Amino acid sequence: MTFLMTAEDFRDRWQELRDQIVSAGGSLDRVRVVAVTKTFPTEAALLALGVGLLDLGENYGQELESKAPRVAALLAEGEPSPRWHFIGGLQRNKVKRIASLVALWQTVDRVEVAGEIASRAPGAAVLIQVNTTDEQQKSGCQPKAVAGLVDAARTLGLDVRGLMTIGPTDGLDPRPAFAALRALADRHGLVECSMGMSSDIAAAVAEGSTMVRVGTHRERSAHDDARA
Ligand SMILES: *Cc1c(COP(=O)(O)O)cnc(C)c1O
């Protein structure tokens, strides 16, 4: 796949995103933007780093394994390194290979995965992924399992920073799911709530997101086609 976004497009998209966060009542001090670079080449990561977005998200172990060293090799001396967030489904056997690369594991949803992370990356920072929409095919633990998983992860020595969820994929109003995640995090004294993607950022920020995960590309809209 070719990567067609120019640095100027990227800066426009970044400005648009910041406007969206602020109009939803957020601020860039409180809402961290994770630039999701999955399926994009290293150029996308460099564009993000170029505007100061140091938090980069990847979904696939192999892609992270090959991309992280290539990005590191392209950084100029003294340039800050990215913090890689793992946001894809986790299997035990994947953890070992990427353990040294990941700054925040966002998708811990089972004790076995927490255990594997704890043994490969002792003390690592994690989020517990919660299925807040009760969709069968989705990963994430059930809301009622959060307390047990937070305790188990802490007992394993992991640094549990907060919770993560994916909004409804069926086009329903995402706000109840996001409000539920925020309430769960507050109940457990957890600060971070990673929620909100391109399609539902405003709702997530309005409900107290501290971290949005946004793909580096934007769907072409009718508006763009009219301008083209
Ligand atoms: C791909 C992905 C994103 C980014 O989605 P966009 O719609 O491109 O903003 C966010 N979170 C997760 C878990 C993803 O897999």
Short mmCIF file of C-alpha atoms and ligand atoms in Angstrom, two decimals:
data_model
loop_
_atom_site.label_atom_id
_atom_site.label_comp_id
_atom_site.label_asym_id
_atom_site.label_seq_id
_atom_site.Cartn_x
_atom_site.Cartn_y
_atom_site.Cartn_z
CA MET A 1 0.00 0.00 0.00
CA THR A 2 1.25 3.46 -0.73
CA PHE A 3 1.04 6.18 1.83
CA LEU A 4 -0.48 9.25 0.28
CA MET A 5 -0.73 11.64 3.17
CA THR A 6 1.62 14.61 2.97
CA ALA A 7 3.06 16.42 5.98
CA GLU A 8 0.61 19.23 5.27
CA ASP A 9 -2.39 16.85 5.21
CA PHE A 10 -1.16 15.41 8.45
CA ARG A 11 -0.89 18.80 10.13
CA ASP A 12 -4.42 19.68 8.94
CA ARG A 13 -5.74 16.41 10.35
CA TRP A 14 -3.94 17.04 13.65
CA GLN A 15 -5.44 20.53 13.89
CA GLU A 16 -8.90 19.14 13.14
CA LEU A 17 -8.47 16.54 15.86
CA ARG A 18 -7.38 19.11 18.42
CA ASP A 19 -10.40 21.26 17.56
CA GLN A 20 -12.64 18.22 17.99
CA ILE A 21 -11.21 17.46 21.43
CA VAL A 22 -11.57 21.04 22.60
CA SER A 23 -15.14 21.41 21.28
CA ALA A 24 -16.08 18.24 23.14
CA GLY A 25 -14.96 19.92 26.37
CA GLY A 26 -11.52 18.31 26.61
CA SER A 27 -8.09 19.81 26.69
CA LEU A 28 -4.83 18.54 25.32
CA ASP A 29 -3.37 18.52 28.84
CA ARG A 30 -5.93 15.98 29.95
CA VAL A 31 -6.56 13.96 26.80
CA ARG A 32 -3.58 12.18 25.35
CA VAL A 33 -3.72 11.35 21.65
CA VAL A 34 -2.39 7.96 20.60
CA ALA A 35 -1.68 8.02 16.86
CA VAL A 36 -2.59 4.59 15.54
CA THR A 37 -0.06 3.68 12.87
CA LYS A 38 -1.19 0.09 12.20
CA THR A 39 -1.06 -0.85 8.52
CA PHE A 40 0.77 2.40 7.78
CA PRO A 41 4.42 2.55 6.84
CA THR A 42 7.13 4.16 8.94
CA GLU A 43 6.49 7.54 7.25
CA ALA A 44 3.22 7.81 9.16
CA ALA A 45 5.00 7.33 12.46
CA LEU A 46 7.55 9.99 11.50
CA LEU A 47 4.79 12.47 10.61
CA ALA A 48 3.21 11.90 14.01
CA LEU A 49 6.53 12.34 15.81
CA GLY A 50 7.10 15.47 13.73
CA VAL A 51 4.07 17.21 15.26
CA GLY A 52 5.00 16.04 18.75
CA LEU A 53 2.72 13.00 18.92
CA LEU A 54 4.99 10.57 20.73
CA ASP A 55 2.33 8.01 21.65
CA LEU A 56 1.94 5.54 18.79
CA GLY A 57 -0.45 2.59 18.71
CA GLU A 58 -0.01 -0.77 16.98
CA ASN A 59 -2.37 -3.75 16.77
CA TYR A 60 -0.21 -6.54 15.41
CA GLY A 61 2.85 -7.99 17.10
CA GLN A 62 4.77 -8.67 13.90
CA GLU A 63 4.12 -5.21 12.54
CA LEU A 64 5.34 -3.61 15.76
CA GLU A 65 8.40 -5.86 15.79
CA SER A 66 9.43 -4.77 12.34
CA LYS A 67 8.34 -1.13 12.52
CA ALA A 68 9.74 -0.05 15.88
CA PRO A 69 13.41 -0.61 14.97
CA ARG A 70 12.94 1.01 11.56
CA VAL A 71 11.42 4.11 13.14
CA ALA A 72 14.18 4.20 15.76
CA ALA A 73 16.80 4.05 13.01
CA LEU A 74 15.28 7.04 11.20
CA LEU A 75 15.22 9.35 14.21
CA ALA A 76 17.72 12.15 14.20
CA GLU A 77 20.09 12.39 17.12
CA GLY A 78 18.39 13.85 20.19
CA GLU A 79 14.91 13.45 18.71
CA PRO A 80 12.50 11.98 21.27
CA SER A 81 11.62 8.30 20.83
CA PRO A 82 8.05 7.12 20.45
CA ARG A 83 6.15 5.35 23.20
CA TRP A 84 4.54 2.31 21.61
CA HIS A 85 1.09 1.34 22.84
CA PHE A 86 -0.10 -2.16 22.11
CA ILE A 87 -3.83 -1.96 21.28
CA GLY A 88 -4.49 -5.28 19.50
CA GLY A 89 -5.62 -8.66 20.73
CA LEU A 90 -3.03 -10.29 22.99
CA GLN A 91 -2.09 -13.93 22.99
CA ARG A 92 0.41 -15.27 25.47
CA ASN A 93 2.87 -16.36 22.78
CA LYS A 94 2.97 -12.87 21.27
CA VAL A 95 3.93 -11.10 24.45
CA LYS A 96 7.51 -12.35 24.63
CA ARG A 97 8.52 -10.99 21.21
CA ILE A 98 7.27 -7.46 21.79
CA ALA A 99 7.82 -7.20 25.54
CA SER A 100 10.86 -4.95 25.24
CA LEU A 101 9.09 -2.56 22.83
CA VAL A 102 5.77 -1.81 24.51
CA ALA A 103 5.37 1.20 26.82
CA LEU A 104 1.68 0.64 27.60
CA TRP A 105 -0.25 -2.59 27.15
CA GLN A 106 -3.82 -1.46 26.56
CA THR A 107 -5.61 -4.76 26.02
CA VAL A 108 -5.13 -6.91 29.09
CA ASP A 109 -8.37 -8.84 29.51
CA ARG A 110 -7.36 -12.13 31.12
CA VAL A 111 -5.20 -13.18 34.05
CA GLU A 112 -3.06 -15.41 31.79
CA VAL A 113 -2.10 -12.45 29.61
CA ALA A 114 -1.33 -10.33 32.68
CA GLY A 115 0.86 -13.16 33.96
CA GLU A 116 2.78 -13.42 30.71
CA ILE A 117 3.39 -9.65 30.62
CA ALA A 118 4.50 -9.69 34.25
CA SER A 119 7.05 -12.41 33.53
CA ARG A 120 8.41 -10.87 30.31
CA ALA A 121 8.24 -7.20 31.34
CA PRO A 122 8.13 -6.99 35.13
CA GLY A 123 6.31 -3.95 36.46
CA ALA A 124 4.97 -2.95 33.02
CA ALA A 125 2.21 -0.35 32.70
CA VAL A 126 -1.11 -1.82 31.61
CA LEU A 127 -4.74 -0.97 31.00
CA ILE A 128 -7.51 -3.51 31.52
CA GLN A 129 -9.70 -3.80 28.42
CA VAL A 130 -13.40 -3.97 29.22
CA ASN A 131 -16.23 -5.06 26.94
CA THR A 132 -18.71 -2.34 27.81
CA THR A 133 -21.16 -3.10 25.02
CA ASP A 134 -21.80 -6.80 25.64
CA GLU A 135 -21.02 -7.62 22.00
CA GLN A 136 -20.14 -11.33 21.81
CA GLN A 137 -17.28 -11.13 19.33
CA LYS A 138 -15.47 -8.34 21.12
CA SER A 139 -12.46 -8.75 23.34
CA GLY A 140 -12.34 -7.25 26.81
CA CYS A 141 -13.40 -8.62 30.16
CA GLN A 142 -16.91 -8.24 31.47
CA PRO A 143 -17.45 -5.17 33.67
CA LYS A 144 -18.02 -7.40 36.68
CA ALA A 145 -14.60 -9.02 36.17
CA VAL A 146 -12.68 -5.73 36.38
CA ALA A 147 -12.17 -5.74 40.15
CA GLY A 148 -10.67 -9.24 40.13
CA LEU A 149 -8.44 -8.54 37.15
CA VAL A 150 -7.14 -5.26 38.58
CA ASP A 151 -6.26 -7.08 41.83
CA ALA A 152 -4.64 -9.96 39.99
CA ALA A 153 -2.55 -7.67 37.78
CA ARG A 154 -1.38 -5.69 40.81
CA THR A 155 -0.51 -8.85 42.67
CA LEU A 156 1.64 -9.79 39.67
CA GLY A 157 3.47 -6.50 40.10
CA LEU A 158 1.99 -4.74 37.07
CA ASP A 159 1.32 -1.00 37.13
CA VAL A 160 -2.42 -0.78 36.42
CA ARG A 161 -2.99 2.72 35.06
CA GLY A 162 -6.62 2.42 34.02
CA LEU A 163 -9.17 0.91 31.68
CA MET A 164 -9.67 0.75 27.93
CA THR A 165 -12.74 0.09 25.82
CA ILE A 166 -13.90 0.07 22.22
CA GLY A 167 -17.22 1.80 21.63
CA PRO A 168 -20.19 0.06 20.03
CA THR A 169 -19.49 -1.23 16.55
CA ASP A 170 -23.15 -1.36 15.59
CA GLY A 171 -23.70 2.39 15.26
CA LEU A 172 -25.50 2.78 18.59
CA ASP A 173 -24.94 5.83 20.79
CA PRO A 174 -21.47 5.28 22.30
CA ARG A 175 -22.04 7.48 25.34
CA PRO A 176 -23.50 4.86 27.71
CA ALA A 177 -20.51 2.57 27.13
CA PHE A 178 -18.03 5.40 27.72
CA ALA A 179 -19.88 6.64 30.80
CA ALA A 180 -19.82 3.08 32.15
CA LEU A 181 -16.04 2.80 31.65
CA ARG A 182 -15.41 6.14 33.35
CA ALA A 183 -17.58 5.11 36.31
CA LEU A 184 -15.75 1.78 36.62
CA ALA A 185 -12.35 3.48 36.52
CA ASP A 186 -13.41 5.99 39.17
CA ARG A 187 -14.76 3.23 41.38
CA HIS A 188 -11.34 1.56 41.31
CA GLY A 189 -9.42 4.79 41.76
CA LEU A 190 -7.91 4.51 38.27
CA VAL A 191 -6.97 7.63 36.32
CA GLU A 192 -6.69 6.51 32.72
CA CYS A 193 -9.67 5.81 30.48
CA SER A 194 -8.59 4.95 26.96
CA MET A 195 -11.69 5.43 24.87
CA GLY A 196 -12.59 7.16 21.63
CA MET A 197 -11.54 6.42 18.03
CA SER A 198 -12.00 8.48 14.85
CA SER A 199 -15.74 7.84 14.75
CA ASP A 200 -16.58 8.53 18.39
CA ILE A 201 -13.95 10.90 19.82
CA ALA A 202 -16.37 13.64 20.80
CA ALA A 203 -18.59 11.32 22.84
CA ALA A 204 -15.57 9.74 24.53
CA VAL A 205 -14.01 13.08 25.48
CA ALA A 206 -17.34 14.35 26.78
CA GLU A 207 -17.56 11.25 29.01
CA GLY A 208 -14.10 11.70 30.51
CA SER A 209 -11.64 9.99 28.18
CA THR A 210 -7.98 10.59 29.06
CA MET A 211 -6.64 8.87 25.95
CA VAL A 212 -8.06 8.70 22.43
CA ARG A 213 -6.73 6.29 19.82
CA VAL A 214 -6.90 7.76 16.38
CA GLY A 215 -5.95 6.29 13.03
CA THR A 216 -3.69 8.47 10.95
CA HIS A 217 -6.01 8.42 8.01
CA ARG A 218 -9.38 10.01 7.49
CA GLU A 219 -12.22 8.70 5.42
CA ARG A 220 -12.78 10.83 2.36
CA SER A 221 -16.04 12.63 2.87
CA ALA A 222 -18.51 14.04 0.37
CA HIS A 223 -17.15 17.41 1.42
CA ASP A 224 -13.62 16.47 0.30
CA ASP A 225 -14.94 15.14 -2.98
CA ALA A 226 -16.82 18.39 -3.57
CA ARG A 227 -13.60 20.34 -2.98
CA ALA A 228 -11.46 18.08 -5.16
C1 LIG B 1 -7.55 0.70 14.63
C2 LIG B 1 -7.85 1.02 16.04
C3 LIG B 1 -8.03 2.35 16.44
C4 LIG B 1 -8.02 3.52 15.47
O1 LIG B 1 -9.18 3.50 14.73
P1 LIG B 1 -9.54 4.68 13.70
O2 LIG B 1 -10.95 4.39 13.35
O3 LIG B 1 -8.59 4.53 12.56
O4 LIG B 1 -9.39 5.95 14.42
C5 LIG B 1 -8.26 2.58 17.78
N1 LIG B 1 -8.31 1.59 18.69
C6 LIG B 1 -8.16 0.29 18.35
C7 LIG B 1 -8.25 -0.76 19.39
C8 LIG B 1 -7.94 -0.02 17.01
O5 LIG B 1 -7.80 -1.31 16.67
#
